[in-house]
mmCIF file of C-alpha atoms in Angstrom:
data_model
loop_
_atom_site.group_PDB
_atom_site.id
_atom_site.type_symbol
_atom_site.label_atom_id
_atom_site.label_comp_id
_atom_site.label_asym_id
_atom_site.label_seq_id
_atom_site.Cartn_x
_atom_site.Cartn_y
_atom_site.Cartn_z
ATOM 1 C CA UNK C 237 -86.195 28.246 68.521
ATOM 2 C CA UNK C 238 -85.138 28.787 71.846
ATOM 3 C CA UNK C 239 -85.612 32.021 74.149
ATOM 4 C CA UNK C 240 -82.267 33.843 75.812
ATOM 5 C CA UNK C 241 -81.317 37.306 76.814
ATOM 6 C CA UNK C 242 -84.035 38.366 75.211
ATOM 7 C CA UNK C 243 -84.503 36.743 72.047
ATOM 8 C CA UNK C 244 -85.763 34.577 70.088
ATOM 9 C CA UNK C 245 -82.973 32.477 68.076
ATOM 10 C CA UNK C 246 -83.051 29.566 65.693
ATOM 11 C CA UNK C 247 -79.360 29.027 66.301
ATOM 12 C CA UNK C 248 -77.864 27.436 68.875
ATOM 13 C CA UNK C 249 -74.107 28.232 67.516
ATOM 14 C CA UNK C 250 -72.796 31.128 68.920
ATOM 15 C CA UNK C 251 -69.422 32.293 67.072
ATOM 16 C CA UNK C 252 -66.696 34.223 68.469
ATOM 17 C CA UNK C 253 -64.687 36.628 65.498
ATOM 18 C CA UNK C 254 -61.634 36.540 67.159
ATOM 19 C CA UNK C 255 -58.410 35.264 64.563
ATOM 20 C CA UNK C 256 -60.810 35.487 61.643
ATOM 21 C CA UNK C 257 -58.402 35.736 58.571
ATOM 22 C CA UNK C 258 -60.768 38.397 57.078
ATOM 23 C CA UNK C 259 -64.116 40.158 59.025
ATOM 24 C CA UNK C 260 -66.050 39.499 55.901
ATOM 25 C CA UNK C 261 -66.611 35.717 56.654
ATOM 26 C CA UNK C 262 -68.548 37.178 59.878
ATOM 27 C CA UNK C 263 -71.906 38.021 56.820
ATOM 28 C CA UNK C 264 -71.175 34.773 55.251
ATOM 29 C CA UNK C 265 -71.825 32.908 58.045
ATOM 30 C CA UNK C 266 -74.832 35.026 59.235
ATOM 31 C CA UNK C 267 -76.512 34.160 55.794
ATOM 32 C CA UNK C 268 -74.361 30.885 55.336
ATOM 33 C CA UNK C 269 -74.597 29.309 58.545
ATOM 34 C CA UNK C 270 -77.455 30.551 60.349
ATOM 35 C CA UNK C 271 -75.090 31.755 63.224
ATOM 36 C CA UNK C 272 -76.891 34.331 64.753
ATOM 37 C CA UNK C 273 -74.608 35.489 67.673
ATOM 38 C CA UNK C 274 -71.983 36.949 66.982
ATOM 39 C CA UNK C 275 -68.200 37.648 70.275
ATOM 40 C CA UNK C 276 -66.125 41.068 69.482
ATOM 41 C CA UNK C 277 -63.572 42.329 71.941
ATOM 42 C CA UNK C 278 -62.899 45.714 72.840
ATOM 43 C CA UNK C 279 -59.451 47.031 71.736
ATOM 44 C CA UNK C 280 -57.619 50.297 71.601
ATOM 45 C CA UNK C 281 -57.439 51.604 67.832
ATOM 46 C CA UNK C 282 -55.431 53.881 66.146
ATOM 47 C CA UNK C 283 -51.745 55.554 67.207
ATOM 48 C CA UNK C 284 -49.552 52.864 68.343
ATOM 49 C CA UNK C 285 -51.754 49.837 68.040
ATOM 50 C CA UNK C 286 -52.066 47.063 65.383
ATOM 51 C CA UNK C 287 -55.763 47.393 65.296
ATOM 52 C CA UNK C 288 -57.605 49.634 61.625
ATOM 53 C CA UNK C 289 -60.516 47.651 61.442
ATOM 54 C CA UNK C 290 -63.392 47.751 63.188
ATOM 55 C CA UNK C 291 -65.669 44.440 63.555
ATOM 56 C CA UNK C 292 -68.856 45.846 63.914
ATOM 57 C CA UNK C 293 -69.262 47.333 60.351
ATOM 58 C CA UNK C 294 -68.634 43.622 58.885
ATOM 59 C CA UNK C 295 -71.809 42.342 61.708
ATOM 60 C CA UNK C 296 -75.548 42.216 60.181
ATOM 61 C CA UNK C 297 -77.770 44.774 61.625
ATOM 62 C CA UNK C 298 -80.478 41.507 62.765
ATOM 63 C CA UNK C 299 -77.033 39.647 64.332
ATOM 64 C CA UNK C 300 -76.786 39.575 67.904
ATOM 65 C CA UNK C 301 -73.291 40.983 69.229
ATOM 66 C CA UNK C 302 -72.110 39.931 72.541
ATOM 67 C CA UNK C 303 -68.905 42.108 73.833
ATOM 68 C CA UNK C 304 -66.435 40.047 75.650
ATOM 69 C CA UNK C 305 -64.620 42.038 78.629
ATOM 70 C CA UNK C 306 -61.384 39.627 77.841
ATOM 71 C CA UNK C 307 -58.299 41.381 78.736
ATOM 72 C CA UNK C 308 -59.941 42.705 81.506
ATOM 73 C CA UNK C 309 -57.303 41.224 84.717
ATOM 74 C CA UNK C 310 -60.148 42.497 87.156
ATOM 75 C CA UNK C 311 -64.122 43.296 87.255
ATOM 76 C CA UNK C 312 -63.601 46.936 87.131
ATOM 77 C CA UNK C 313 -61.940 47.000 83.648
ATOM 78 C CA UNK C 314 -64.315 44.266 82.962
ATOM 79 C CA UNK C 315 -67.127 46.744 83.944
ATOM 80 C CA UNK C 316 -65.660 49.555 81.961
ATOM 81 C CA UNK C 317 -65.507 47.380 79.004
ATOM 82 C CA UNK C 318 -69.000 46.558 78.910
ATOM 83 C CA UNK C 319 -69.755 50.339 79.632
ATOM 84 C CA UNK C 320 -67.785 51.321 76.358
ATOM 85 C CA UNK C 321 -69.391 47.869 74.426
ATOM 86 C CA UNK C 322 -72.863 48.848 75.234
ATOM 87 C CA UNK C 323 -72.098 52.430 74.080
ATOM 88 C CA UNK C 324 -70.935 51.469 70.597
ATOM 89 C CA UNK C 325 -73.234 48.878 69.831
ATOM 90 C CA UNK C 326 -76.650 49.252 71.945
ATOM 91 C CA UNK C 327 -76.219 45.925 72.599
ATOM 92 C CA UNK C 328 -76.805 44.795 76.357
ATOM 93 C CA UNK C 329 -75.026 41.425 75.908
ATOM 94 C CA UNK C 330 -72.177 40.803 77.733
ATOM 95 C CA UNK C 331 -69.124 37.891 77.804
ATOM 96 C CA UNK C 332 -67.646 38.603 81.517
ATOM 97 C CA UNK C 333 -64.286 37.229 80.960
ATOM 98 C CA UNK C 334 -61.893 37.724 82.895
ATOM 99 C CA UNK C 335 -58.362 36.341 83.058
ATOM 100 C CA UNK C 336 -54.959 37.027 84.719
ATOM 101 C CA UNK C 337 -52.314 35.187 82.843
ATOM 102 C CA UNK C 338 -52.241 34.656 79.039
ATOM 103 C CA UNK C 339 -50.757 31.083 79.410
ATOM 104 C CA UNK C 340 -53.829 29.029 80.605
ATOM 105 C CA UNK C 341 -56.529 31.607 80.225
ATOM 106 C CA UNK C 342 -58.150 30.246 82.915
ATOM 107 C CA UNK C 343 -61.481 32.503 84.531
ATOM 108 C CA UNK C 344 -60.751 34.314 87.587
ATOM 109 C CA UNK C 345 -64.005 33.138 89.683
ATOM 110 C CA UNK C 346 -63.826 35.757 92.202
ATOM 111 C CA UNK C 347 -63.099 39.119 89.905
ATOM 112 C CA UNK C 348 -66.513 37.199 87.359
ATOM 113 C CA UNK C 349 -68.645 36.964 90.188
ATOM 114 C CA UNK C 350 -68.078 40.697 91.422
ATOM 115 C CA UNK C 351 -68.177 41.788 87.842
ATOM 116 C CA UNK C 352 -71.854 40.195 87.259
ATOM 117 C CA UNK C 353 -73.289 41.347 90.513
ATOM 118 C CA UNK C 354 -72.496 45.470 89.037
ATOM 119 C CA UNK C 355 -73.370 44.628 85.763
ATOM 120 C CA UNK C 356 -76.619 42.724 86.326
ATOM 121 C CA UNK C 357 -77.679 45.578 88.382
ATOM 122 C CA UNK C 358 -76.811 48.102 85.424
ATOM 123 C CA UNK C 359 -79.239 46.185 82.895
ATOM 124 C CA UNK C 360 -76.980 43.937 81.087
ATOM 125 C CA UNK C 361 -77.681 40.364 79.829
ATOM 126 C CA UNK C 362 -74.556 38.609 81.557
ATOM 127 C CA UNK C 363 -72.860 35.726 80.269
ATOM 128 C CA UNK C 364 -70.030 35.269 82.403
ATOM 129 C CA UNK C 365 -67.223 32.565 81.172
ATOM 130 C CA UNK C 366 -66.372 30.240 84.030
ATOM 131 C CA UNK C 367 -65.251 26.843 85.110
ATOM 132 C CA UNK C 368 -67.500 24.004 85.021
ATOM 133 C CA UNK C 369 -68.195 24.970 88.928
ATOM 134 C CA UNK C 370 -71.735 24.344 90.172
ATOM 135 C CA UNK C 371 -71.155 25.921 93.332
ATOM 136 C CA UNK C 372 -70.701 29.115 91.422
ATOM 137 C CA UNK C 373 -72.731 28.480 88.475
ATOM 138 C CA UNK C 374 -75.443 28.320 91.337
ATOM 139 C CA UNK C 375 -73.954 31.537 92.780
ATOM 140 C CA UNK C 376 -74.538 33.320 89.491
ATOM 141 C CA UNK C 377 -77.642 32.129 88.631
ATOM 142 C CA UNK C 378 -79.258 33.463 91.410
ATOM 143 C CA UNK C 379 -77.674 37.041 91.056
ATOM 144 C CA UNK C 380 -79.452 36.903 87.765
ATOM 145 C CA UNK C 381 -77.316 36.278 85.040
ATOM 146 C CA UNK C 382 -78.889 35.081 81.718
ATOM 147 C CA UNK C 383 -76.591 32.445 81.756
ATOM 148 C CA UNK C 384 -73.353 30.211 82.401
ATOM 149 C CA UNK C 385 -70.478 29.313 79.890
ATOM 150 C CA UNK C 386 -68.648 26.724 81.412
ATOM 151 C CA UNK C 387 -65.162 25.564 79.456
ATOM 152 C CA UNK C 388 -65.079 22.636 77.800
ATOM 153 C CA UNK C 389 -61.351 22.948 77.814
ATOM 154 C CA UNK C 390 -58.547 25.950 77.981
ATOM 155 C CA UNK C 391 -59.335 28.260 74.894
ATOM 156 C CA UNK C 392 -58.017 27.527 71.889
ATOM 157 C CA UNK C 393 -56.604 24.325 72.915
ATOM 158 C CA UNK C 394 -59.358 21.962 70.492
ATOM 159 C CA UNK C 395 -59.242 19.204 73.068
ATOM 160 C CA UNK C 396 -63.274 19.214 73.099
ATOM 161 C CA UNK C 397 -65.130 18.312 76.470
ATOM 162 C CA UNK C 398 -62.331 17.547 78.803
ATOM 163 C CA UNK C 399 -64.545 17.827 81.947
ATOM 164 C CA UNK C 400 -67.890 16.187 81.418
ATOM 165 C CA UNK C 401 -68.195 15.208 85.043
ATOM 166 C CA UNK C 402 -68.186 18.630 85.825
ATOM 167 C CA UNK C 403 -70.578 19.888 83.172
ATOM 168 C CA UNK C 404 -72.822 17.015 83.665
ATOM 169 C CA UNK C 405 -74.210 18.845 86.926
ATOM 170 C CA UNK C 406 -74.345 21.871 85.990
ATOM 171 C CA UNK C 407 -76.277 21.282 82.636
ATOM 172 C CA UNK C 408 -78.778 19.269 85.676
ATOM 173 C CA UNK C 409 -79.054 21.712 88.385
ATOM 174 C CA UNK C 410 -78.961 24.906 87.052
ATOM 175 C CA UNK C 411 -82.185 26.082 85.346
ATOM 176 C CA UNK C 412 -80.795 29.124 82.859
ATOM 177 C CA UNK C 413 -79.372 28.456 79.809
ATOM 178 C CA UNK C 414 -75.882 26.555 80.291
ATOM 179 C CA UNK C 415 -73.793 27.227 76.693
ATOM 180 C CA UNK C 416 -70.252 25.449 76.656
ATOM 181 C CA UNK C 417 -67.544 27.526 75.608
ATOM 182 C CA UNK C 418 -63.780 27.244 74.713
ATOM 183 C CA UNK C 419 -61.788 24.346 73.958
ATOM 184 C CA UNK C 420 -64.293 22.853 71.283
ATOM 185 C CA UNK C 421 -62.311 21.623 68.607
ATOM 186 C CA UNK C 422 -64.589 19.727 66.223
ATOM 187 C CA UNK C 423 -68.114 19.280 65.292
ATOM 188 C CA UNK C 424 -68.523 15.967 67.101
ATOM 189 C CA UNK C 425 -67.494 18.139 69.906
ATOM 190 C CA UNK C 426 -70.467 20.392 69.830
ATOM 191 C CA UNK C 427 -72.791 17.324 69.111
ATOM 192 C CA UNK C 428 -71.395 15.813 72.145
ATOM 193 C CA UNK C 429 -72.255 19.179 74.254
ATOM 194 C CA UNK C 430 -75.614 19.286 72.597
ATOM 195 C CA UNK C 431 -76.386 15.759 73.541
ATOM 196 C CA UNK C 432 -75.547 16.173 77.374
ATOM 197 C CA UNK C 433 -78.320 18.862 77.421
ATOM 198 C CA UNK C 434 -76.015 22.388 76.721
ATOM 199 C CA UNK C 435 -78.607 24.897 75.651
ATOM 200 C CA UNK C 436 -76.031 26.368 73.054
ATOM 201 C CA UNK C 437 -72.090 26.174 72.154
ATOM 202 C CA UNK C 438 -69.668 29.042 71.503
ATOM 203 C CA UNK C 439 -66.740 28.393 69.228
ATOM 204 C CA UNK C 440 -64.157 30.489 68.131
ATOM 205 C CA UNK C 441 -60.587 29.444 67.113
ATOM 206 C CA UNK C 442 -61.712 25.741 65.406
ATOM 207 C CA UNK C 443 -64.094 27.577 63.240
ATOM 208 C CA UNK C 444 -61.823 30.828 62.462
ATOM 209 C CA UNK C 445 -58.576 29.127 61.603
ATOM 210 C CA UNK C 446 -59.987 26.627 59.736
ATOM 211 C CA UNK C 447 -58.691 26.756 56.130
ATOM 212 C CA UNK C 448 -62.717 27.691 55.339
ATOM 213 C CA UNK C 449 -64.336 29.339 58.184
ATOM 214 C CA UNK C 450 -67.645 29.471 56.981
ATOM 215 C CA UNK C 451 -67.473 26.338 55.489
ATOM 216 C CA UNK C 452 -66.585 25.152 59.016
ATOM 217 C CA UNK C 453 -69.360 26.987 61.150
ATOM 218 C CA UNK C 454 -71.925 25.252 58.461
ATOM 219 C CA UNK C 455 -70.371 21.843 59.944
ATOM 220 C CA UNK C 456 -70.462 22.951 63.274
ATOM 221 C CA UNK C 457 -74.216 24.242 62.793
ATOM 222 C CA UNK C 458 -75.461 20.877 61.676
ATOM 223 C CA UNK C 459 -73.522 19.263 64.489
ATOM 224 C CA UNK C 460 -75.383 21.128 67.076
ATOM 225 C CA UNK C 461 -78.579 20.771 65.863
ATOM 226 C CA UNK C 462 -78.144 16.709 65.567
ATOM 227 C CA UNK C 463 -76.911 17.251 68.791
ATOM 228 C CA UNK C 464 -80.310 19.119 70.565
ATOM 229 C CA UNK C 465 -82.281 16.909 68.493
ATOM 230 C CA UNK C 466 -80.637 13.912 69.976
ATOM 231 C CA UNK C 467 -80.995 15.519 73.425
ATOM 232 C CA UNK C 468 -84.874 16.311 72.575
ATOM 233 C CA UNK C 469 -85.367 12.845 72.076
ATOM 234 C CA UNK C 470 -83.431 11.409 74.832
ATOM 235 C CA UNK C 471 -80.573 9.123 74.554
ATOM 236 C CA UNK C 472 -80.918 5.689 74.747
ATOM 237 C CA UNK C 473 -78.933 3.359 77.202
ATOM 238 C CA UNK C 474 -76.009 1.459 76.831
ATOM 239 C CA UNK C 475 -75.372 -2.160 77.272
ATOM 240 C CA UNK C 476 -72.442 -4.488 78.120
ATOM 241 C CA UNK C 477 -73.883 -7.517 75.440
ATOM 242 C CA UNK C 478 -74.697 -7.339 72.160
ATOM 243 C CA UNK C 479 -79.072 -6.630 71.710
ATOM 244 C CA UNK C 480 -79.782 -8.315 68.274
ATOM 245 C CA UNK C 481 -81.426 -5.681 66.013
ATOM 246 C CA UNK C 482 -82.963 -8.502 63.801
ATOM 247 C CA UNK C 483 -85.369 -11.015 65.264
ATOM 248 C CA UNK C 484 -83.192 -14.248 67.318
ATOM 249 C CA UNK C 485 -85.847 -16.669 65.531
ATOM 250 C CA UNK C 486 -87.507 -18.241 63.191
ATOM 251 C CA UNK C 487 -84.093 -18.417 61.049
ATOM 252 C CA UNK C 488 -83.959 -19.891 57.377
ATOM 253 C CA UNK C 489 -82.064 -23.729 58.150
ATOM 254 C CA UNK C 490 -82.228 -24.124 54.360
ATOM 255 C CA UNK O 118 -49.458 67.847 74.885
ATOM 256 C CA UNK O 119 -52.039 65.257 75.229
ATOM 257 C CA UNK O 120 -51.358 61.178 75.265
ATOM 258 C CA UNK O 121 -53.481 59.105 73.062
ATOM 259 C CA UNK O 122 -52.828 55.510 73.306
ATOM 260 C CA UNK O 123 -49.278 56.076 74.945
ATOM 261 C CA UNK O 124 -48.343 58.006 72.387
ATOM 262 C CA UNK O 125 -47.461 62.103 73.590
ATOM 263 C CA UNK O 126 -48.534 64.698 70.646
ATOM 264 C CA UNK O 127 -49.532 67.987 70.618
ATOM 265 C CA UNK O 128 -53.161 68.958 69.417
ATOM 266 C CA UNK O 129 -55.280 71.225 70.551
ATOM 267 C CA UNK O 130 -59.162 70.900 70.114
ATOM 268 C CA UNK O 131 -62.435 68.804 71.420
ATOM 269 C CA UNK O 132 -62.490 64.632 70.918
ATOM 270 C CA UNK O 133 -64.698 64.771 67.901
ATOM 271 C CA UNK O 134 -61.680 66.817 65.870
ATOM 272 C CA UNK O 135 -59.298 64.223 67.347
ATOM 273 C CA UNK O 136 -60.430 61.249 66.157
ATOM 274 C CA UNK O 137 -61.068 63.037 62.416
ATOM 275 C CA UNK O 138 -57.571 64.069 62.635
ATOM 276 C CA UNK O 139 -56.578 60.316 63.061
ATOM 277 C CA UNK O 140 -58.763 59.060 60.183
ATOM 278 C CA UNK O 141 -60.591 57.284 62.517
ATOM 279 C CA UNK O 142 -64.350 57.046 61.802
ATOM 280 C CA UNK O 143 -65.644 58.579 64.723
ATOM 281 C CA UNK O 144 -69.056 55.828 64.527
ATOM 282 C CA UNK O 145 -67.253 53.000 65.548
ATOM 283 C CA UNK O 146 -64.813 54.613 68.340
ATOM 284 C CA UNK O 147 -65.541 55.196 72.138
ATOM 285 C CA UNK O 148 -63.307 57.373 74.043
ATOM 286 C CA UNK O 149 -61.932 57.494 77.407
ATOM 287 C CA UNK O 150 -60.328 60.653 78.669
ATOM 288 C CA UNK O 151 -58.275 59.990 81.993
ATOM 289 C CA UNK O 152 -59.876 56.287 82.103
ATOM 290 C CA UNK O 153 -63.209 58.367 81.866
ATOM 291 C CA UNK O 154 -66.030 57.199 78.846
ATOM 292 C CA UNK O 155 -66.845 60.586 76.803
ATOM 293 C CA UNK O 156 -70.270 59.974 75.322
ATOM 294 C CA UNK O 157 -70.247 60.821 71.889
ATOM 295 C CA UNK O 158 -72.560 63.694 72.566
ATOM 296 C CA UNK O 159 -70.451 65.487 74.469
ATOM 297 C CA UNK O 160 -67.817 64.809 72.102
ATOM 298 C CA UNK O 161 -68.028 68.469 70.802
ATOM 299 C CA UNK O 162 -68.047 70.449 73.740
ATOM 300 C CA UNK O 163 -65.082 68.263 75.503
ATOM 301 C CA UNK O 164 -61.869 70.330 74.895
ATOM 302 C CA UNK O 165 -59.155 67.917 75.442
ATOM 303 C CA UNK O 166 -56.445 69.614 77.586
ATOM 304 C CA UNK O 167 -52.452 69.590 77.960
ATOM 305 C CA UNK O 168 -51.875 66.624 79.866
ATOM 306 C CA UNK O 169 -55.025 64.705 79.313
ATOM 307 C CA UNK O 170 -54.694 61.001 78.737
ATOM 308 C CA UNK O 171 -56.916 60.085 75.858
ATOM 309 C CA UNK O 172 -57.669 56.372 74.954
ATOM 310 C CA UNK O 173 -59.396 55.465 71.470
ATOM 311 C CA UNK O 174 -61.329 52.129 71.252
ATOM 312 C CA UNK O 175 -63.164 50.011 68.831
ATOM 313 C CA UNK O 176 -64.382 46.459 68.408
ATOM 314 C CA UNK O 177 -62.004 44.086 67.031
ATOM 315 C CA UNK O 178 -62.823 40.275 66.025
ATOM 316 C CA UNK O 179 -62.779 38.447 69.966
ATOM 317 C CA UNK O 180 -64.144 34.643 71.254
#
């Protein structure tokens, strides 16, 4: 169990919907799973767009939904996107991400801090999705965002935690919930995160075009839970010589 | 003439009647008139107007 924005979840696997060859999977692995938070975007529907489904009637009513502003280029679209998320779904979570090129993806620091400052002071649970940046981590935190998503690499890319010397502080200084998102390709990804002391992971694209999503998020669930156990525990240390496991005496000579 | 989603048509009536006249299930849409949210309890009483720029949304899967 473990407290954030909020709540009370069992689930440290946060999902994001996005590429998902059918919303359906989204109940299966609510009940399947255990995932209990669920990322939706806000696009247009209707005339002249390639979007007739809507998410939200495929999320359980108990799931968590937490809007992502992506697309936004600046924090006042971001801001209007959480407006019209919190609108449609009553929910007050928010993804600030926000991103000027489609080629790297990469945050825009400066438009997500401006963007968390309004929308912490309109009642929103802010997650804003950053770089592994303790100076602004820091920055954020004390604006009062519930907490930071640092990449673990470019979205979508599956290279796993490509900057642990950056998360490494960040998971140390910063005292609200740190949750690693994008770029985690495979379970032993998320275990890794877990171990290094993440309080949660967020995975999209390695779960959703797998060739069995929910089959996929049940791996990824037991991954981050061996993980935060691990972490609970405390890893041990590692050594440049082999330490015998069995006792060094009192051998059999025959 | 209004503009919904870049597209010009001619319709005369309030938001609510809009979105039922594009099939769209007016639970799951916000709209923005001239980059403006409507809340869907003024939807009946907004009369959308020639030249108004209307902008249907909904939640779609997203990371």
């Amino acid at each position: 169990m473990f407290e954030i924005g909020g709540k009370t979840l069992k689930s440290r696997l946060f999902v994001g919907t996005g590429k998902l060859p059918d919303y359906s999977l989204v109940e299966k692995m609510y009940y399947e799973a255990g995932v209990e938070v669920f990322a939706v975007a806000v696009r247009r529907i209707g005339p002249n767009t390639k979007h007739t489904k809507n998410v939200l009637e495929y999320i359980p009513k108990n799931a968590i939904i937490m809007v992502n502003t992506s697309g936004a280029q600046d924090h006042k679209e971001a801001v209007k996107i959480a407006m019209i998320g919190r609108e449609l779904t009553n929910s007050n979570w928010v993804k600030v991400e926000i991103e000027k090129d489609t080629k790297y993806l990469f945050p825009d620091s400066i438009e997500t801090l401006k963007a968390c400052e309004i929308l912490v002071k309109e009642g929103f649970n802010v997650f804003p999705y950053i770089y592994p940046d303790l100076n602004l981590a820091k920055e954020l935190e004390q604006i009062g965002v519930e907490a930071v998503m640092p990449l673990g690499s470019p979205i979508g890319t599956n290279k796993g935690i490509g900057c642990e010397v950056l998360l490494k502080p960040i998971i140390n200084e910063i005292k609200i919930p740190v949750i690693i998102d994008a770029g985690i390709g495979r379970p032993s990804h998320a275990a890794k995160a877990m171990e290094m002391g993440a309080d949660a992971v967020l995975i999209n694209t390695a779960i959703a075009t797998s060739s069995d999503p929910v089959k996929m998020a049940l791996a990824f669930s037991k991954a981050v839970e061996a993980g935060r156990l691990a972490f609970e525990v405390g890893l041990l240390k590692e050594y440049e010589y082999a330490q015998a496991s069995s006792p060094l005496e009192d051998f059999i000579t025959g | 003439m209004i503009r919904v989603n870049d597209e010009e048509m001619e319709f005369y009536g309030n938001v609510l009647e809009l979105l039922l006249s594009l099939n769209l299930n007016p639970q799951v849409c916000a709209v923005l008139v001239n980059g403006e949210i409507v809340k869907k309890e003024m939807w009946e009483n907004f009369l959308l107007k020639d030249g108004d720029y209307v902008e249907i949304v909904s939640f779609v899967g997203g990371g």
